[in-house]
PDB file of C-alpha atoms and ligand atoms in Angstrom:
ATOM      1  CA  UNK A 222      73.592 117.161 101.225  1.00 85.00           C
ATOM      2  CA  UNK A 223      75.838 120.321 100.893  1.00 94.00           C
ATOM      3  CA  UNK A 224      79.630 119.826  99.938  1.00 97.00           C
ATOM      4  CA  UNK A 225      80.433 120.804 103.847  1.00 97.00           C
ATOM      5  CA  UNK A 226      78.114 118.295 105.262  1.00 97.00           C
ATOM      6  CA  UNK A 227      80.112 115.220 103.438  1.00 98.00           C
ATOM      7  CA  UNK A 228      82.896 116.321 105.844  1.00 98.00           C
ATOM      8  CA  UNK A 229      80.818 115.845 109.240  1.00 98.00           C
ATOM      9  CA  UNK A 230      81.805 113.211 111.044  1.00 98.00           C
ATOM     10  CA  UNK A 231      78.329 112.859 113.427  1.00 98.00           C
ATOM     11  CA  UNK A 232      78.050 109.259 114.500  1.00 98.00           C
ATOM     12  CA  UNK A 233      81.021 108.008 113.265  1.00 98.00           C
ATOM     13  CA  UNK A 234      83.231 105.821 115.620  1.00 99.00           C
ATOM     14  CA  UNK A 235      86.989 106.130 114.938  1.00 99.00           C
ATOM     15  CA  UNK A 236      89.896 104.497 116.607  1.00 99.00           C
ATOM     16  CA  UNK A 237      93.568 106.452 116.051  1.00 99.00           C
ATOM     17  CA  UNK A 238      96.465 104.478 117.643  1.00 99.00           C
ATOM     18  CA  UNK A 239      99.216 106.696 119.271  1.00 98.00           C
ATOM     19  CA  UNK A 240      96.879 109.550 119.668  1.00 98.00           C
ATOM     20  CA  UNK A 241      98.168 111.042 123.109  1.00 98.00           C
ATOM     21  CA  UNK A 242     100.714 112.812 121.954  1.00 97.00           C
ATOM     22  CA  UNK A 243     102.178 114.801 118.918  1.00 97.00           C
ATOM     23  CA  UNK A 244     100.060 113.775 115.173  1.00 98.00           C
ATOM     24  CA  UNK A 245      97.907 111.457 116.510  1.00 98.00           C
ATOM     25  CA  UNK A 246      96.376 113.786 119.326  1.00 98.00           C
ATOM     26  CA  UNK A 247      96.083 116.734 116.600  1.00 98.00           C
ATOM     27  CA  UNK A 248      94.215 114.216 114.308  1.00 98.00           C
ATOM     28  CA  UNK A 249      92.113 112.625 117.021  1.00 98.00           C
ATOM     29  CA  UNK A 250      91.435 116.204 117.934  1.00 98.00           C
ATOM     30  CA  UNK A 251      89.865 117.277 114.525  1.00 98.00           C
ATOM     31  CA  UNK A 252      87.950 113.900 114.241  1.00 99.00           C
ATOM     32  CA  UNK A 253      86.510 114.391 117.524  1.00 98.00           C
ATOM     33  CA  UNK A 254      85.863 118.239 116.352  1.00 98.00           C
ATOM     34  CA  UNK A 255      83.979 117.034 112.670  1.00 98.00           C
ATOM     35  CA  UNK A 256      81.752 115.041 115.465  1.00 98.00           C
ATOM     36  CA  UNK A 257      83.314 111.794 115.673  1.00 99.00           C
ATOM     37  CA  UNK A 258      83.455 109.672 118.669  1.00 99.00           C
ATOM     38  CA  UNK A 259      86.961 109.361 118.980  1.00 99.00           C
ATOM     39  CA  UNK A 260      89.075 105.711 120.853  1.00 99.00           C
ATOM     40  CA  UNK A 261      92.155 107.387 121.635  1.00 99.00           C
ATOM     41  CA  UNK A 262      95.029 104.911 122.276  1.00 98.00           C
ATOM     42  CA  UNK A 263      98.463 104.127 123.575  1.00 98.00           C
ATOM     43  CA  UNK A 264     100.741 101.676 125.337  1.00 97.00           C
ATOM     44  CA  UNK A 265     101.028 103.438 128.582  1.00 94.00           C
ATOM     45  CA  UNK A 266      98.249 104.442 130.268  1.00 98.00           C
ATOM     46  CA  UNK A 267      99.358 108.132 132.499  1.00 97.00           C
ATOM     47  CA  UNK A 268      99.609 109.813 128.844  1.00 96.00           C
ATOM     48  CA  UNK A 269      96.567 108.396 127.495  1.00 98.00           C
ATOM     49  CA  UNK A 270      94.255 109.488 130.622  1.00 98.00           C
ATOM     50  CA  UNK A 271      95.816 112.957 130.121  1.00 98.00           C
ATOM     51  CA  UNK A 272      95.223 113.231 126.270  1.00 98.00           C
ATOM     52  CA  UNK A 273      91.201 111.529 127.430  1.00 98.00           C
ATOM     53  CA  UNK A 274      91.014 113.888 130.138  1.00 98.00           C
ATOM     54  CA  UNK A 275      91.979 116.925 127.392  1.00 98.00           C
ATOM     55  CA  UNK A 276      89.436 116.426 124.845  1.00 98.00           C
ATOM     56  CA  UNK A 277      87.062 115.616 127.098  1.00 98.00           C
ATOM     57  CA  UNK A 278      87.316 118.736 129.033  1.00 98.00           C
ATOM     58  CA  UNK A 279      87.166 120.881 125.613  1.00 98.00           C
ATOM     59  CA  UNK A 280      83.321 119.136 125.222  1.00 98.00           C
ATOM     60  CA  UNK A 281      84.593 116.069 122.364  1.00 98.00           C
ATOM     61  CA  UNK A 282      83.637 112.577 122.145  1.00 98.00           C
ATOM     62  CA  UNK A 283      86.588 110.687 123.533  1.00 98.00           C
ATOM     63  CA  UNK A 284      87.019 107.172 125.330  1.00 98.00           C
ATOM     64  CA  UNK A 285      90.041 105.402 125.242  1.00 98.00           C
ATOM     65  CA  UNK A 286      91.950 101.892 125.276  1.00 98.00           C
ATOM     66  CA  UNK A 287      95.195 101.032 126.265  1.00 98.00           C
ATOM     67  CA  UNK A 288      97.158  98.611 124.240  1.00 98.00           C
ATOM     68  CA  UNK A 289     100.547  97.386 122.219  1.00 98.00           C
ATOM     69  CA  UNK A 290      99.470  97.859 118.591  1.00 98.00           C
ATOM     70  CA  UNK A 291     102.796  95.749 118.492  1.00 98.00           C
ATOM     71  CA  UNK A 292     101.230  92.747 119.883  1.00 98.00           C
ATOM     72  CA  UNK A 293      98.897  90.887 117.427  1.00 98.00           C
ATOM     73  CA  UNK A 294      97.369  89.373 120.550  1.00 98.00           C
ATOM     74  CA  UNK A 295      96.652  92.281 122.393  1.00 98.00           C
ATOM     75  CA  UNK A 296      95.191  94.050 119.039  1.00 98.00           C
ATOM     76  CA  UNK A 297      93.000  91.493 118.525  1.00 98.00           C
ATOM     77  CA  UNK A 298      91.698  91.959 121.613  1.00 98.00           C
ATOM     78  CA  UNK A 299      91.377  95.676 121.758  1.00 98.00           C
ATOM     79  CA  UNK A 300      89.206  95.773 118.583  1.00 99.00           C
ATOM     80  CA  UNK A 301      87.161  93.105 120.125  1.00 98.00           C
ATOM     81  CA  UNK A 302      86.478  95.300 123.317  1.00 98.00           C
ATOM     82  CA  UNK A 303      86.018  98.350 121.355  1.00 98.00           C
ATOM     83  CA  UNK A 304      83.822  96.759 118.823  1.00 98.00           C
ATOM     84  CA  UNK A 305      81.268  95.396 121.478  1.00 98.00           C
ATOM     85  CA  UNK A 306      81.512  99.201 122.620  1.00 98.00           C
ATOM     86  CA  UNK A 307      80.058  99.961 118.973  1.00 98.00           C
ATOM     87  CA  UNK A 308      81.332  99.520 115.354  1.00 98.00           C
ATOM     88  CA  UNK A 309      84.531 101.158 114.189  1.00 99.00           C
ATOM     89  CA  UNK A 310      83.575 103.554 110.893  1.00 99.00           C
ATOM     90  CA  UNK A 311      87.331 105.059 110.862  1.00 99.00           C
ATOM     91  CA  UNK A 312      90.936 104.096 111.810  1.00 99.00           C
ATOM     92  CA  UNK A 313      93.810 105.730 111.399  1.00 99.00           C
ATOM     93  CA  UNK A 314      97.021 104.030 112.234  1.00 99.00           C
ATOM     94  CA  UNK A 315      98.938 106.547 113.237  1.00 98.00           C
ATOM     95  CA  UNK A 316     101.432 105.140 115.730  1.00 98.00           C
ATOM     96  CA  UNK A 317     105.606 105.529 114.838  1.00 98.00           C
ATOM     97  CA  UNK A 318     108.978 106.076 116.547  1.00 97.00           C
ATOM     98  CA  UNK A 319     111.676 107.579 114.988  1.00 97.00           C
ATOM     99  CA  UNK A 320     115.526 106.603 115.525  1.00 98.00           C
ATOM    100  CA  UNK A 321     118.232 108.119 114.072  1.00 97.00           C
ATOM    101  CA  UNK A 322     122.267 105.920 113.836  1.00 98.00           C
ATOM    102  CA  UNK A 323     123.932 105.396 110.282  1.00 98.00           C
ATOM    103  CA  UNK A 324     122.362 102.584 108.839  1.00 98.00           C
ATOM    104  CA  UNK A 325     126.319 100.617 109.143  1.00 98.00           C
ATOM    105  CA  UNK A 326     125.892 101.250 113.013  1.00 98.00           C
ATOM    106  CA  UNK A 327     122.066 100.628 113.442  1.00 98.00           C
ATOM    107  CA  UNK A 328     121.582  97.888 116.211  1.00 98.00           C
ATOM    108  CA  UNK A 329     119.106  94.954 115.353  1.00 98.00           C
ATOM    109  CA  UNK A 330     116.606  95.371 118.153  1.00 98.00           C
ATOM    110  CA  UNK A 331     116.033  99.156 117.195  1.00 98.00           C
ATOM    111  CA  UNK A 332     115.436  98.185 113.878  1.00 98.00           C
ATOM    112  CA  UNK A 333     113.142  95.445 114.636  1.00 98.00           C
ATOM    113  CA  UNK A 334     111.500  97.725 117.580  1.00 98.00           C
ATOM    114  CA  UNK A 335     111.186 100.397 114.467  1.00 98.00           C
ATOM    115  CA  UNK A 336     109.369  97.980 111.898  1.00 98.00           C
ATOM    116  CA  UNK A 337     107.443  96.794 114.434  1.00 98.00           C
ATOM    117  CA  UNK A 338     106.081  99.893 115.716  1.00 98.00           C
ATOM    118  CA  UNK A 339     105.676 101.556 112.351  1.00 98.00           C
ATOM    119  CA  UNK A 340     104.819  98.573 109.635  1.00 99.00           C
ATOM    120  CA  UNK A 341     103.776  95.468 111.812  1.00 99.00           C
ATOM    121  CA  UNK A 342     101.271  97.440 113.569  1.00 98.00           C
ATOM    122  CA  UNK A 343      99.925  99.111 110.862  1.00 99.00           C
ATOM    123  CA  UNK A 344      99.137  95.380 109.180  1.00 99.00           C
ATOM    124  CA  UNK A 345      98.057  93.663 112.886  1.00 99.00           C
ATOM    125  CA  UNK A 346      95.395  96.507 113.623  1.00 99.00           C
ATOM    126  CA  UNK A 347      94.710  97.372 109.739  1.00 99.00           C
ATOM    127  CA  UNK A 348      93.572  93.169 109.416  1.00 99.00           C
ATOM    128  CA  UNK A 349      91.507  93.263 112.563  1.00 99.00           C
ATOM    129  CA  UNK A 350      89.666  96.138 112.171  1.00 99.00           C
ATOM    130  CA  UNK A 351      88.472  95.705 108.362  1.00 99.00           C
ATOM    131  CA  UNK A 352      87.171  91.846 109.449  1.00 98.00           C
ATOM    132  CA  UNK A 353      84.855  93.657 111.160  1.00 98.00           C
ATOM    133  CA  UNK A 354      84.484  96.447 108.642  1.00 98.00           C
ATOM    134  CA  UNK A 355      84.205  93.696 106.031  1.00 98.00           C
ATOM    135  CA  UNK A 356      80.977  92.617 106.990  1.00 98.00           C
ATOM    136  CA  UNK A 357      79.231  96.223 106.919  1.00 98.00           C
ATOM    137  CA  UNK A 358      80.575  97.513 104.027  1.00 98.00           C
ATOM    138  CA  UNK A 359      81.513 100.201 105.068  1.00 98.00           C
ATOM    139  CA  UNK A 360      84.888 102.334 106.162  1.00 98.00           C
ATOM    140  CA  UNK A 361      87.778 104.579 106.150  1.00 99.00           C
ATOM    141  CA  UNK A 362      91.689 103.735 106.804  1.00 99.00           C
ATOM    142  CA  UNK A 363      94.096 106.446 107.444  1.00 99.00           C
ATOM    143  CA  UNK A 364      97.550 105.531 107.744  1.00 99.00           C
ATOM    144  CA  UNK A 365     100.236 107.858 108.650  1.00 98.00           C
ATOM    145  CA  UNK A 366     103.213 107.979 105.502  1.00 98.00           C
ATOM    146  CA  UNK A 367     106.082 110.611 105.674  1.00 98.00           C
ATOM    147  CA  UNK A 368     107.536 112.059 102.799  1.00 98.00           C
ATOM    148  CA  UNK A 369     109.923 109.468 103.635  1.00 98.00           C
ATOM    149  CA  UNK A 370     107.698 107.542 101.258  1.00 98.00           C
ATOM    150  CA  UNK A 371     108.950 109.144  98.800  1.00 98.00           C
ATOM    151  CA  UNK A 372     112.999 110.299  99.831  1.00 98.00           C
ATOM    152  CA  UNK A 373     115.139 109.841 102.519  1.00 98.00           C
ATOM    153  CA  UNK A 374     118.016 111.712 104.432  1.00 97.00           C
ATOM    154  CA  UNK A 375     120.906 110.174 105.657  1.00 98.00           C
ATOM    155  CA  UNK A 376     120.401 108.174 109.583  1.00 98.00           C
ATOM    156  CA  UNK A 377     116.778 107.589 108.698  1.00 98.00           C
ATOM    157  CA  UNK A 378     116.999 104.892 106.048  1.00 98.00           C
ATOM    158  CA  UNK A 379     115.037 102.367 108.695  1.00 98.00           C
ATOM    159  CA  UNK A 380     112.458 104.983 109.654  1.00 98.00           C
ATOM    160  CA  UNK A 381     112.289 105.550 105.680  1.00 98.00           C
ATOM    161  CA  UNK A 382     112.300 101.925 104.772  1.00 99.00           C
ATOM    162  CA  UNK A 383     109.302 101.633 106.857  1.00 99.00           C
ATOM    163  CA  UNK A 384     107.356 104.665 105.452  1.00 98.00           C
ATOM    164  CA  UNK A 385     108.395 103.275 102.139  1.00 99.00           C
ATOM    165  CA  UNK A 386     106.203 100.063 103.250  1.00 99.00           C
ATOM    166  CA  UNK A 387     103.634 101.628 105.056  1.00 99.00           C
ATOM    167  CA  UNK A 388     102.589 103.795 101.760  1.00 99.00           C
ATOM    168  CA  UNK A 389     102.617 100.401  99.434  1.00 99.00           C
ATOM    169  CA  UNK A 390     100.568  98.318 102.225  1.00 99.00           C
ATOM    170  CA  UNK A 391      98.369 101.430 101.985  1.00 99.00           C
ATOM    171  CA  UNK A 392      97.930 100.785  97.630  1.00 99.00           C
ATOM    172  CA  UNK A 393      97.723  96.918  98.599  1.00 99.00           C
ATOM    173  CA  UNK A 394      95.111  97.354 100.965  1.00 99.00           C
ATOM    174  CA  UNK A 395      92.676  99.951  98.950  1.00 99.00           C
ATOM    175  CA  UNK A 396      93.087  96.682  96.381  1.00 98.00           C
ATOM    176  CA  UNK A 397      91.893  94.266  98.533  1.00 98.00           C
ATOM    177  CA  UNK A 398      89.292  95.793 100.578  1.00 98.00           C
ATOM    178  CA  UNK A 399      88.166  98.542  97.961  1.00 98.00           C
ATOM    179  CA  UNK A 400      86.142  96.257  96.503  1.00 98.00           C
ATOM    180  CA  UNK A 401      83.742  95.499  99.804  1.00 98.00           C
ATOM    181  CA  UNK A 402      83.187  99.245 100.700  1.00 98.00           C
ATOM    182  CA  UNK A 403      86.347  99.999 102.792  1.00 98.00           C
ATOM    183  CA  UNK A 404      88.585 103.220 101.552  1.00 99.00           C
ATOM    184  CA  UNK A 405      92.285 102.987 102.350  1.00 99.00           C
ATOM    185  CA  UNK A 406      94.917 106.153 102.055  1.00 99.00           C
ATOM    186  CA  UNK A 407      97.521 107.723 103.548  1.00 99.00           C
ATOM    187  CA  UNK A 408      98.559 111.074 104.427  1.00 99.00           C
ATOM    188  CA  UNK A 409     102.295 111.969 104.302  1.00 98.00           C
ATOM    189  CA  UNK A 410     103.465 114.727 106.738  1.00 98.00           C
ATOM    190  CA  UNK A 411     106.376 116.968 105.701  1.00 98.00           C
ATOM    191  CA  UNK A 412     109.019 117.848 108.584  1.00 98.00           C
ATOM    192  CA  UNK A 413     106.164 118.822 111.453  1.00 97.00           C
ATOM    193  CA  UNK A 414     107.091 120.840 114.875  1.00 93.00           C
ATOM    194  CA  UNK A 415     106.736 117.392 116.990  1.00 93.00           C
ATOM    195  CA  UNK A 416     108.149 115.543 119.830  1.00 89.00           C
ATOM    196  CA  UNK A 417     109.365 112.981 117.590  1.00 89.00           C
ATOM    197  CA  UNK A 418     111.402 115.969 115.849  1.00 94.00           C
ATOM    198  CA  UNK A 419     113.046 118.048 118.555  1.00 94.00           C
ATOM    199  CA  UNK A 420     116.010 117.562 117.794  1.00 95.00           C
ATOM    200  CA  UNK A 421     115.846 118.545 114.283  1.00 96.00           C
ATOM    201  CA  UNK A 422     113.405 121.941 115.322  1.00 95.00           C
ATOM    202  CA  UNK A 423     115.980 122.819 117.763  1.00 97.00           C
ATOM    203  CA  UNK A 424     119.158 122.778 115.296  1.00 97.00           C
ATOM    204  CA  UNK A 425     119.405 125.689 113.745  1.00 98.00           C
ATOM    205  CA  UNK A 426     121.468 124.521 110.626  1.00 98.00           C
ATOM    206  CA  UNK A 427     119.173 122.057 110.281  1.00 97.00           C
ATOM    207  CA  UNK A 428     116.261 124.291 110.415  1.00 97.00           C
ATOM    208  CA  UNK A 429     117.159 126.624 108.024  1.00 98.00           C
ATOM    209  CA  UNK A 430     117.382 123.702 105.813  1.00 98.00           C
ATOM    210  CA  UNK A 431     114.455 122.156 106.087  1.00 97.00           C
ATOM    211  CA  UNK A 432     112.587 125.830 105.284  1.00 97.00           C
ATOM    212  CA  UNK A 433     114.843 126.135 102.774  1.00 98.00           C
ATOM    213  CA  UNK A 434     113.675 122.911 101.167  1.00 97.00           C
ATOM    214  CA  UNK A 435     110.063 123.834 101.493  1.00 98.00           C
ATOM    215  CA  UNK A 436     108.290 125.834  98.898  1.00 98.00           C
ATOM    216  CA  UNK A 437     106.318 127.024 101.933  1.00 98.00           C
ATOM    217  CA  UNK A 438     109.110 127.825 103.760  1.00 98.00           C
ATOM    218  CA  UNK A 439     108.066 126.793 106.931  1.00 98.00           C
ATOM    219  CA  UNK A 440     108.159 123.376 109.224  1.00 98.00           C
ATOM    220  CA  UNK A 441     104.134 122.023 109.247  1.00 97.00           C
ATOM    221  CA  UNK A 442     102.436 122.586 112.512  1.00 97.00           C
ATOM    222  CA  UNK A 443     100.200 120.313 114.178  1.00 97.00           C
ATOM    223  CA  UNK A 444      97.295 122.392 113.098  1.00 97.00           C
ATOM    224  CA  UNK A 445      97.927 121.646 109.238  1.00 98.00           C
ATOM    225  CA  UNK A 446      97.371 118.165 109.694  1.00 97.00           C
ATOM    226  CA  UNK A 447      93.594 117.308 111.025  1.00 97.00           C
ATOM    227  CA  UNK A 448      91.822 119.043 108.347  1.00 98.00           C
ATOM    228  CA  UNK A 449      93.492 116.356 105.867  1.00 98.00           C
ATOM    229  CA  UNK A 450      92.453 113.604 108.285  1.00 98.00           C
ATOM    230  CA  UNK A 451      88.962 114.855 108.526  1.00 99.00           C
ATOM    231  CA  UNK A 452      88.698 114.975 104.645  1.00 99.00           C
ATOM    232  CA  UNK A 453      89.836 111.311 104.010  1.00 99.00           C
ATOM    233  CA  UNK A 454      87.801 109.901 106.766  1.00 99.00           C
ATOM    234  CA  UNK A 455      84.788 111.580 105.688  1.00 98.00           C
ATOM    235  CA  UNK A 456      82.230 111.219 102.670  1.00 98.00           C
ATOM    236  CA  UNK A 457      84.021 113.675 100.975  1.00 98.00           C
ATOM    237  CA  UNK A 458      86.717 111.943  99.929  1.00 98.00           C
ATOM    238  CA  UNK A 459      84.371 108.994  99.240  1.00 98.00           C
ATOM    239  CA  UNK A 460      85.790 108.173  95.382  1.00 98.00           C
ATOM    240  CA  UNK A 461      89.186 108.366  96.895  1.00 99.00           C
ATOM    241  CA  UNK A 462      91.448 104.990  97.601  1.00 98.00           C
ATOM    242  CA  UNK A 463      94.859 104.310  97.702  1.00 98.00           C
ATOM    243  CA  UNK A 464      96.029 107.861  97.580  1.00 98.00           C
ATOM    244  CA  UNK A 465      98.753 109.213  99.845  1.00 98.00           C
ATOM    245  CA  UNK A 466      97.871 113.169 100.356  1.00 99.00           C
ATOM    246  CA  UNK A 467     101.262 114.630 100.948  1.00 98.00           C
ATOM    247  CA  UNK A 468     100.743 117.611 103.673  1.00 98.00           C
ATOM    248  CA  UNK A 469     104.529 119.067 103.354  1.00 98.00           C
ATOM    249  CA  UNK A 470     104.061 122.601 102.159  1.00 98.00           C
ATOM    250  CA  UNK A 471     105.866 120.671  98.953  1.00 98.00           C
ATOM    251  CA  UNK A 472     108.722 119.813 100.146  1.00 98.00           C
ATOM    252  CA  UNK A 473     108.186 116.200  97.877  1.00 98.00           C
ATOM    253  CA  UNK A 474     107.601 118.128  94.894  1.00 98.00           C
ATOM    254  CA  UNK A 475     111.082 120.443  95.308  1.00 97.00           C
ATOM    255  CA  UNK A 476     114.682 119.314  94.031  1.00 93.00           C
TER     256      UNK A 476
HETATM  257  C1  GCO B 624     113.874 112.981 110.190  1.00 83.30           C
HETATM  258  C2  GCO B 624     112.436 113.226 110.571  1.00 83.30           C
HETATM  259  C3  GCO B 624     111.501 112.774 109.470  1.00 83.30           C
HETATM  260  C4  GCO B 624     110.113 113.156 109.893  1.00 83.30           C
HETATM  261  C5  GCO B 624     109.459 113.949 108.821  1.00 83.30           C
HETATM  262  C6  GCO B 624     108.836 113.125 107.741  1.00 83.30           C
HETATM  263  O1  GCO B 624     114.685 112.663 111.071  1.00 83.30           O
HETATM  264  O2  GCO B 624     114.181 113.178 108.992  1.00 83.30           O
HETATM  265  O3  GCO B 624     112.119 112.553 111.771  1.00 83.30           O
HETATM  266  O4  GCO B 624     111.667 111.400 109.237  1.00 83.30           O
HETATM  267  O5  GCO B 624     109.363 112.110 110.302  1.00 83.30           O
HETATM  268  O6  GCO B 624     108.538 114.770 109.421  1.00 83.30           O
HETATM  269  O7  GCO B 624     107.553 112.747 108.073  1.00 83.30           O
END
């Protein structure tokens, strides 16, 4: 097999939560692209027909399912459906909100509407997916860091606090399931032109900052991000586990 066939995706099934919009469209995208069949997925159902109805009219392999990957319940029952639809070979847990207060002014319900979204789900779909991966021997889980692994800024310490988790449950996970075939990383975006970012892109000050603070000098674009996705879900990054591949133009490696 050449070194750019361990990167094809052909008959690989892959579910990525939060795909119809922003990182998880751009990754479901490339998936889809390396030849995956691609379960796109989000809570409400208009934005998920028009991410389907996208992809599918570009020619890729889509389907989707519509679900809270905050509700253990309604997980469990997604990855039953899509199961008996034909075994999952990739995840990638990509769903996350952002919200931005001082962490003295923070109100409870966004912080437990944060963790839930960005750390509970990862651990509700992550367990239900590899007891079915388990069995085969066989797969690949993504999940979506932030350089907010690593540092923080001030009015993000909850969004940071769970990155911080989401990279460790990533380690954790390669430990436990490494052993019966399953991979598990994580890929760690730098400050990426998204909807979850507006704000930030549109500041000006802020901008300049955040180029500033980036060897590369430049905010990530959507398009820097699927190529990183397609690697770890792929053979080629077959002796890789528990990694988290930081795609920030370096920002994480610059005072
Ligand atoms: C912020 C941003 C970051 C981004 C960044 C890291 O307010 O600082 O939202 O938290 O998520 O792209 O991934």
């Amino acid at each position: 097999m050449s070194v750019i066939d361990t990167f094809r995706l052909n008959g690989r099934r892959a579910l990525v939560t939060g795909s119809s919009m922003g990182i998880g469209f751009a990754i479901a995208q490339a998936l889809a692209s390396a030849g995956a069949h691609v379960v796109l997925n989000a809570r409400t159902r208009t934005r998920l027909d028009q991410a389907h109805d996208q992809l599918a009219a570009q020619g890729l392999a889509v389907s989707s399912q519509c679900f809270d990957v905050t509700d253990a319940n309604a997980v469990r029952e997604a990855i039953a459906h899509i199961e008996d639809q034909g075994p999952l070979d990739i995840l990638v847990n990509n769903a996350g909100i952002q919200i931005r207060a001082p962490l003295d002014q923070f109100a409870d319900d966004d912080w437990r509407r944060l963790m839930a979204t960005n750390l509970d789900s990862v651990y509700y779909v992550s367990k239900a997916v590899a007891q079915r991966m388990l069995p085969r021997q066989r797969g690949s889980i993504i999940n979506l860091c932030s350089v907010m692994s690593e540092v923080s800024r001030p009015t993000v310490a909850p969004y940071t606090a769970s990155k911080g988790g989401v990279k460790m449950l990533t380690k954790a996970m390669a430990n436990d399931w490494g052993p019966h075939g399953i991979r598990v990383n994580g890929i760690g975006p730098g400050f990426f032109k998204t909807e979850l970012n507006e704000k930030l892109v549109n500041d000006p000050k802020f901008s300049a900052w955040i180029e500033g603070r980036t060897p590369s000098r430049r905010w990530g674009e959507l398009e820097d991000l699927g190529p990183a996705a397609v690697y770890l879900a792929s053979d080629a990054s077959r002796f890789v586990n528990g990694h988290v591949l930081y795609v920030d133009g370096g920002l994480t490696a610059a005072l």
